[in-house]
Amino acid sequence: MSIAPPVVAIKGVSHAYRTTAGDEVVALKDLDFEIEKNEFVAIVGPSGCGKSSVLRLIAGLQRPTRGQVRIYGYDVTEPREDIGFVFQRPTLLPWKCIIDNVLFPLQAARRTIGADDRQRAMFILGVCGLADFAQRMPHELSGGMQQRAAIARSLFHDPGILLMDEPFGALDALTREILGIELLQIVESRRKTVVFVTHSIPEAVFLADRVVVMTGRPGQVTEIINVDIPRPRTVQHQSWPQFHACAERIRSHIYGNRPTSAAHF
Amino acid sequence: MVIPIVACLALVAGWELCVDLLAIPDFLLPAPSMVVAAAIESGGRLLQHGLATLGTILGGFLLSIVISFPIAIGIAYSRLVSNAVYPLLVASQSIPIVAIAPILVTALGTGALTRLTVTFLIAFFPVVINTSAGLLATPPELIDLARVLRLDRRRELTLIRLPHATPQIFSGLKVSITLSVIGAVVAEFSAADQGLGFLIVQSSAFFKVPTSFASVSVLALIGIVLFQTIAFIERRCFAWAAAVKLN
């Protein structure tokens, strides 16, 4: 019996780049981990630890200076069609209405857009709570709604892998919570492998099956922690002891010896 | 809307009054009433020359667009082209076209080619600068989107960079159409047998100053109408740009 290759395999990956001043900056050092099918993996770490770089390597936007990045066993050399990417900013085309934005990947792939494509787009917008806004322009929508539209766009061609780079980073905390739950609803009913980059520890624990903890300069994987909380996740789970234990574990890696108390002497 | 019209009417009324009270001779400063009378009298000639100038303006403007776009795209996409072409462009603008116009007449004659060339030389620079700046200012996340969607360079240009650059491009077009009017008149001063510039020179030479003023008024009208036409197209077709600017 052959074992299927993991969906994403990172082996011995190091990544360095040159700054404009000519110095070499090592962004990532000796990364090794794998992501299985339909897993929700969060990558959490402080700013500048290289977590976005990891995502860009998986997406094929960059090639690592050393090591291999493989998807379904194949080396990643360029962006793949079966990947959806959600950026930190909504990145909608401001000159197209919402439904045309959702259909844009079809246009990019040079496929003619038919009536059933439009129906599908309306369906996905409905799932994301934007059915009434299909004809509106992006600037008419709030930040949270724009990001929902961006998520709808990434889901449109039903990719098996969803890469999300701090997708709720530009939003207020209340919207983040709401969108987090909506994301889980969408993903759990659709069986997708998700790699979710965030700098929020509670968000990572709430959303993920496993959390990859990174620390930075150069970016390395400190630990990969299993989140022992059943699905479907609810807001109540945030008060479970397992939740706190996980968050504490992650926090200890990231904060290290830094004081975590406001008391002073 | 009301205030500008009232201000204009007040200006015209004041002008009429001054000429009347101070008894200024009409070859120095004609009263508005005289200008209107001259316009009606030379109506046919104004129309004929006006159309000729309009032809030169539009021809030079379209030539500017057609030649500037490929150059701007080259500048945006190729460091080599940018380094090679930019200094030449700037140098070309440092020489006052008014000064070269007579030289061009000697080289190319007094026909339409010279007029179009002079108009083009004056009008193309803002289109190149604004278009290339607009293309280069595409936000990096949109470029990332293009790469994630596997767009090749040509489609990245047509589907993402150019649409995103339209507000900037239209700024350049608005400046350019105004300069096209100037260019056409400069061309007609130097070498023409037709056009409003020619009419101004000819009327002034014969001290028919009211007719000169009438020609200038028609020129101003053409400039305003053309500018507002571009502004109108911008508002209609690219309403998103204005809305985004407000945001």
XYZ file of C-alpha atoms in Angstrom:
512
model
C 0.000 0.000 0.000
C 1.555 3.290 -1.034
C 1.262 6.236 1.214
C 0.091 9.406 -0.494
C 2.610 12.219 -0.199
C 1.671 14.951 2.252
C -0.179 17.875 0.799
C 2.601 20.266 1.713
C 6.146 19.149 2.525
C 8.832 21.601 3.640
C 12.272 19.980 3.837
C 15.459 21.693 4.916
C 14.208 25.003 3.628
C 16.341 28.060 4.081
C 15.692 31.375 2.470
C 17.891 34.415 2.251
C 17.666 37.618 0.316
C 19.782 40.657 -0.340
C 18.731 44.047 0.913
C 19.156 47.145 -1.220
C 22.274 47.888 0.818
C 23.718 44.606 -0.372
C 23.648 42.729 2.921
C 22.368 39.207 3.011
C 19.411 38.644 5.340
C 18.589 35.082 6.336
C 14.808 35.050 6.550
C 14.341 31.325 7.172
C 16.670 28.633 8.476
C 16.314 24.858 8.173
C 12.562 24.542 8.199
C 11.096 21.041 8.266
C 7.428 20.177 8.526
C 4.559 18.560 6.673
C 0.906 19.290 6.316
C -1.620 16.497 5.780
C -4.819 16.514 3.774
C -7.687 18.567 5.216
C -5.561 19.785 8.085
C -5.920 23.329 9.335
C -2.433 24.486 10.242
C -1.739 27.876 11.762
C 1.693 29.453 11.639
C 2.137 31.917 14.452
C 5.056 34.079 15.376
C 6.161 37.645 16.033
C 6.536 40.206 13.259
C 9.466 39.582 11.031
C 9.868 35.923 11.928
C 9.405 34.864 8.337
C 5.948 33.317 8.554
C 4.728 35.232 5.502
C 7.864 34.089 3.653
C 6.941 30.472 4.352
C 3.510 31.030 2.874
C 4.924 32.717 -0.189
C 7.277 29.767 -0.711
C 4.359 27.329 -0.524
C 2.395 29.532 -2.910
C 5.208 29.449 -5.413
C 5.700 33.216 -5.351
C 9.312 32.660 -4.371
C 11.765 29.763 -4.507
C 13.802 28.876 -1.441
C 17.535 29.445 -1.568
C 17.968 25.951 -0.129
C 15.767 22.939 0.479
C 12.549 21.745 -1.111
C 8.978 22.865 -0.993
C 6.669 20.189 -2.345
C 2.957 20.016 -2.918
C 1.461 16.540 -3.426
C 5.038 15.405 -3.877
C 5.849 17.805 -6.694
C 8.383 20.615 -6.377
C 6.799 24.034 -6.294
C 8.296 26.168 -9.056
C 5.468 28.598 -9.719
C 1.962 29.323 -8.432
C -0.415 26.383 -8.899
C -3.985 26.443 -10.103
C -5.316 24.361 -7.208
C -4.303 26.871 -4.563
C -6.370 29.758 -3.240
C -4.468 32.672 -1.709
C -5.909 35.312 0.583
C -3.771 38.356 1.238
C -3.640 40.582 4.274
C -5.312 43.404 2.394
C -8.451 42.488 0.431
C -6.691 43.093 -2.878
C -9.934 43.416 -4.794
C -9.820 45.148 -8.168
C -11.397 48.533 -7.421
C -12.776 48.915 -10.946
C -14.822 45.718 -10.877
C -17.960 45.029 -8.883
C -17.884 42.308 -6.244
C -19.201 39.470 -8.375
C -16.803 40.344 -11.201
C -13.991 40.269 -8.666
C -15.037 36.790 -7.579
C -15.106 35.731 -11.240
C -11.739 37.346 -11.984
C -9.686 34.140 -11.623
C -11.748 32.707 -14.501
C -10.984 35.734 -16.607
C -7.330 35.397 -15.687
C -7.375 31.773 -16.836
C -8.862 32.926 -20.155
C -12.061 30.995 -19.641
C -15.318 32.440 -20.882
C -17.715 33.168 -18.078
C -21.025 31.381 -18.455
C -24.346 31.589 -16.661
C -23.521 28.676 -14.359
C -20.257 30.415 -13.419
C -22.274 33.416 -12.330
C -24.622 31.166 -10.417
C -21.694 29.575 -8.637
C -20.263 32.975 -7.810
C -23.612 34.101 -6.376
C -23.735 30.904 -4.326
C -20.264 31.454 -2.893
C -21.093 35.090 -2.161
C -24.181 33.836 -0.343
C -22.065 31.463 1.735
C -19.835 34.418 2.638
C -22.808 36.611 3.501
C -22.430 38.954 0.539
C -25.340 37.930 -1.697
C -26.877 41.408 -1.557
C -23.633 43.108 -2.465
C -22.787 41.333 -5.703
C -23.235 44.423 -7.869
C -21.598 46.878 -5.484
C -18.113 48.246 -5.987
C -15.376 47.374 -3.468
C -15.076 50.889 -2.104
C -18.723 50.741 -1.056
C -17.989 47.848 1.305
C -16.433 47.861 4.752
C -13.015 46.273 5.346
C -14.547 43.104 6.751
C -16.890 42.702 3.807
C -14.091 43.315 1.337
C -12.060 40.588 2.984
C -15.069 38.253 2.830
C -15.224 38.982 -0.897
C -11.522 38.187 -1.206
C -12.128 34.883 0.594
C -15.069 34.178 -1.727
C -12.768 34.798 -4.694
C -10.172 32.386 -3.352
C -12.852 29.706 -2.866
C -14.471 30.133 -6.263
C -12.525 27.527 -8.174
C -12.795 25.163 -5.209
C -9.075 24.802 -4.489
C -7.891 21.932 -2.370
C -5.401 24.164 -0.576
C -6.111 27.551 0.944
C -3.203 29.795 1.908
C -4.077 32.751 4.087
C -1.565 35.447 5.025
C -2.893 37.231 8.125
C -6.229 37.656 6.346
C -7.899 39.321 9.312
C -4.877 41.416 10.242
C -6.261 44.664 8.889
C -9.622 44.277 10.608
C -10.917 45.237 14.046
C -11.002 42.597 16.763
C -14.764 42.066 16.708
C -14.831 41.455 12.965
C -11.850 39.107 13.333
C -13.784 36.889 15.704
C -16.839 36.780 13.467
C -14.852 36.047 10.324
C -12.842 33.372 12.127
C -16.006 31.448 12.928
C -17.341 31.960 9.403
C -14.086 30.671 7.975
C -14.311 27.501 10.048
C -17.903 26.979 8.902
C -16.866 27.274 5.271
C -13.777 25.103 5.602
C -15.352 22.378 7.680
C -18.150 21.817 5.197
C -15.800 21.826 2.218
C -12.784 19.719 3.202
C -9.823 21.905 2.534
C -6.226 21.990 3.614
C -5.599 25.396 5.122
C -2.355 27.125 6.024
C -3.177 30.213 8.062
C -0.548 32.748 9.067
C -1.322 34.939 12.053
C 0.337 36.886 14.811
C -2.563 36.269 17.183
C -2.049 33.321 19.530
C -5.718 32.873 20.525
C -6.745 33.029 16.871
C -4.238 30.324 15.969
C -5.386 28.005 18.747
C -9.053 28.615 18.001
C -8.853 27.898 14.300
C -6.175 25.243 13.911
C -5.599 21.502 14.295
C -1.892 22.121 14.682
C 0.043 25.284 15.379
C 3.527 25.830 13.972
C 5.300 28.211 16.327
C 8.011 30.265 14.728
C 10.519 32.609 16.245
C 12.480 34.983 14.203
C 15.682 36.392 12.894
C 16.350 33.983 11.385
C 12.946 32.331 11.189
C 12.885 28.851 12.670
C 10.251 26.414 13.794
C 10.375 26.224 17.573
C 7.633 23.686 18.042
C 4.579 22.244 16.375
C 1.742 21.946 18.867
C -1.380 19.799 18.517
C -4.574 21.526 19.464
C -6.597 18.987 21.404
C -10.002 20.555 20.989
C -12.830 18.787 19.120
C -14.576 20.150 16.074
C -16.823 21.923 15.327
C -15.176 24.695 17.309
C -17.295 27.137 19.267
C -16.638 30.321 21.181
C -17.101 28.313 24.394
C -13.990 26.325 23.578
C -11.999 29.448 24.234
C -12.509 28.960 27.960
C -11.455 25.300 27.993
C -8.284 24.419 29.909
C -6.767 22.815 26.783
C -7.180 26.122 24.996
C -5.305 27.984 27.698
C -2.638 25.321 27.969
C -1.940 25.530 24.233
C -1.904 29.292 24.263
C 0.456 29.298 27.242
C 2.812 26.892 25.544
C 2.923 29.045 22.433
C 3.312 32.197 24.468
C 6.268 30.782 26.390
C 8.076 30.073 23.119
C 7.416 33.446 21.657
C 7.986 35.585 24.712
C 10.846 33.539 26.094
C 12.295 35.279 29.125
C 10.454 38.497 28.588
C 8.344 39.652 31.550
C 4.672 38.787 31.155
C 3.498 40.665 34.197
C 2.696 44.332 34.531
C 4.189 44.398 38.052
C 7.316 46.525 38.364
C 9.925 47.078 41.026
C -22.454 76.810 -10.888
C -24.118 80.185 -10.325
C -21.169 81.976 -8.757
C -18.696 81.462 -11.662
C -21.303 82.634 -14.188
C -22.116 85.709 -12.115
C -18.394 86.450 -11.728
C -17.874 86.150 -15.493
C -20.792 88.422 -16.257
C -19.532 90.928 -13.708
C -16.094 90.864 -15.344
C -17.555 91.389 -18.801
C -19.794 94.190 -17.564
C -16.873 95.850 -15.817
C -14.782 95.558 -18.984
C -17.524 97.160 -21.100
C -17.894 99.978 -18.607
C -14.153 100.689 -18.461
C -13.757 100.879 -22.209
C -16.799 103.113 -22.407
C -15.890 105.504 -19.587
C -12.204 105.732 -20.364
C -12.811 105.967 -24.119
C -10.198 103.340 -24.927
C -9.689 102.994 -28.673
C -10.765 99.667 -30.054
C -7.346 98.787 -31.421
C -5.978 98.812 -27.855
C -8.765 97.132 -25.945
C -12.079 96.516 -27.649
C -15.257 96.442 -25.602
C -17.018 93.107 -25.288
C -19.834 94.405 -27.436
C -17.366 95.125 -30.242
C -15.836 91.650 -29.902
C -19.241 90.040 -30.211
C -20.059 92.206 -33.215
C -16.777 91.232 -34.897
C -17.468 87.585 -34.126
C -20.868 87.728 -35.773
C -19.468 89.583 -38.756
C -16.618 87.092 -39.294
C -18.708 84.114 -38.237
C -17.937 82.098 -41.311
C -14.181 82.653 -41.143
C -14.104 81.957 -37.409
C -15.867 78.677 -37.999
C -13.609 77.681 -40.868
C -10.373 78.525 -39.062
C -11.760 77.163 -35.800
C -12.360 73.789 -37.393
C -8.858 73.800 -38.863
C -7.341 74.475 -35.444
C -9.565 71.856 -33.879
C -8.247 69.371 -36.414
C -4.663 70.194 -35.505
C -5.399 70.008 -31.774
C -7.089 66.633 -31.989
C -4.533 65.266 -34.440
C -1.620 66.301 -32.226
C -3.378 64.993 -29.132
C -4.127 61.597 -30.645
C -0.588 61.382 -31.982
C 0.662 62.087 -28.458
C -1.421 59.255 -27.044
C -0.458 56.751 -29.737
C 3.265 57.447 -29.389
C 3.372 58.010 -25.622
C 1.704 54.776 -24.534
C 4.295 52.372 -25.975
C 7.070 54.563 -24.597
C 5.442 54.659 -21.154
C 4.969 50.885 -21.165
C 8.621 50.471 -22.151
C 9.700 52.742 -19.315
C 7.558 50.873 -16.808
C 8.674 47.400 -17.845
C 12.326 47.807 -18.761
C 15.084 49.395 -16.745
C 17.116 49.626 -19.943
C 14.444 51.545 -21.832
C 13.820 53.739 -18.830
C 17.488 54.689 -18.466
C 17.864 55.247 -22.185
C 14.707 57.188 -22.908
C 14.106 59.296 -19.801
C 17.040 61.722 -20.248
C 16.079 62.218 -23.891
C 12.526 62.990 -22.891
C 13.537 65.534 -20.285
C 16.001 67.141 -22.690
C 13.279 67.428 -25.303
C 11.180 69.432 -22.896
C 13.974 71.716 -21.857
C 14.085 73.232 -25.304
C 11.161 75.640 -25.729
C 9.132 74.374 -28.647
C 8.293 77.956 -29.489
C 11.963 78.324 -30.352
C 12.194 75.233 -32.551
C 8.933 75.808 -34.373
C 10.473 78.093 -37.011
C 13.293 75.573 -37.530
C 10.729 72.824 -38.039
C 8.967 74.988 -40.596
C 12.196 75.291 -42.542
C 12.685 71.541 -42.385
C 9.161 70.290 -42.915
C 7.384 73.096 -44.691
C 4.227 74.904 -43.725
C 1.802 72.038 -44.006
C -0.143 69.844 -41.649
C 2.900 67.728 -40.809
C 4.696 70.644 -39.203
C 1.611 71.704 -37.266
C 1.025 68.179 -35.991
C 4.693 67.767 -35.060
C 4.796 71.000 -33.084
C 1.544 70.168 -31.305
C 2.788 66.658 -30.537
C 6.121 67.882 -29.160
C 4.368 70.199 -26.746
C 1.583 67.815 -25.731
C 3.121 64.351 -25.371
C 5.325 64.752 -22.309
C 2.612 64.743 -19.594
C 1.082 61.627 -21.154
C 4.366 59.693 -21.019
C 5.230 60.819 -17.509
C 1.814 60.223 -16.006
C 1.224 56.923 -17.772
C 4.586 55.455 -16.785
C 4.217 56.749 -13.229
C 0.755 55.206 -13.023
C 1.987 51.849 -14.309
C 4.911 51.833 -11.907
C 2.687 52.743 -8.950
C 0.674 49.515 -9.071
C 0.387 48.273 -5.472
C 2.600 45.213 -4.812
C -0.348 43.189 -3.549
C -2.070 43.530 -6.937
C 1.114 42.320 -8.600
C 1.134 39.391 -6.165
C -2.474 38.700 -7.126
C -1.465 38.687 -10.781
C 1.285 36.160 -10.042
C -0.937 33.939 -7.913
C -3.434 33.889 -10.783
C -0.594 33.056 -13.163
C -1.020 36.060 -15.465
C 1.714 36.573 -18.037
C 3.306 40.025 -18.346
C 1.070 41.153 -21.178
C -2.130 40.287 -19.302
C -0.764 41.669 -16.053
C -0.431 44.927 -18.008
C -3.886 44.897 -19.609
C -5.889 43.404 -16.756
C -4.212 44.987 -13.759
C -1.602 47.687 -14.323
C -3.392 49.726 -16.989
C -6.807 49.758 -15.313
C -5.203 50.703 -12.013
C -3.296 53.522 -13.703
C -6.333 55.153 -15.345
C -6.733 57.993 -12.817
C -3.104 58.921 -13.317
C -3.389 58.520 -17.089
C -6.403 60.812 -17.184
C -4.529 63.462 -15.222
C -1.909 63.346 -17.941
C -4.535 63.525 -20.688
C -6.167 66.570 -19.152
C -2.877 68.457 -19.049
C -2.039 67.215 -22.525
C -5.231 68.445 -24.173
C -4.621 71.910 -22.736
C -1.091 71.843 -24.097
C -2.382 70.605 -27.455
C -4.363 73.814 -27.776
C -1.228 75.836 -27.054
C 0.778 73.691 -29.435
C -1.673 74.133 -32.276
C -1.647 77.910 -31.842
C 2.166 78.040 -31.655
C 2.289 76.012 -34.845
C -0.119 78.370 -36.536
C 1.851 81.428 -35.443
C 4.976 80.061 -37.059
C 3.693 78.686 -40.253
C 0.169 78.472 -41.333
C -2.314 79.761 -43.767
C -5.256 78.576 -41.717
C -6.356 78.190 -38.153
C -7.212 80.545 -35.320
C -3.548 81.262 -34.567
C -3.112 82.436 -38.119
C -6.308 84.489 -37.823
C -5.048 86.166 -34.651
C -1.743 87.096 -36.291
C -3.446 88.319 -39.440
C -6.133 90.337 -37.645
C -3.600 91.969 -35.353
C -1.409 92.855 -38.310
C -4.325 94.727 -39.840
C -5.268 96.262 -36.469
C -8.539 94.410 -36.525
C -8.202 93.802 -32.811
C -11.856 92.937 -32.148
C -11.488 90.024 -34.552
C -8.316 88.920 -32.730
C -10.182 88.968 -29.454
C -13.013 87.019 -31.014
C -10.516 84.391 -32.206
C -8.960 84.183 -28.749
C -12.433 83.701 -27.249
C -13.187 80.861 -29.643
C -9.837 79.261 -28.747
C -10.620 79.501 -25.045
C -14.010 77.938 -25.698
C -12.455 75.045 -27.635
C -9.952 74.469 -24.804
C -12.646 74.439 -22.147
C -14.931 72.111 -24.096
C -12.131 69.624 -24.840
C -10.902 69.608 -21.234
C -14.406 69.085 -19.877
C -15.011 66.304 -22.406
C -12.058 64.360 -21.029
C -13.170 65.081 -17.473
C -16.633 63.823 -18.394
C -15.309 60.609 -19.921
C -13.226 60.091 -16.804
C -16.233 60.531 -14.525
C -18.432 58.215 -16.573
C -16.060 55.398 -17.334
C -13.877 55.464 -14.291
C -16.180 56.503 -11.507
C -14.372 54.139 -9.164
C -11.233 56.278 -9.327
C -12.979 59.375 -8.014
C -14.648 57.368 -5.278
C -11.370 55.751 -4.245
C -9.640 59.123 -4.185
C -12.306 60.366 -1.775
C -11.709 57.342 0.417
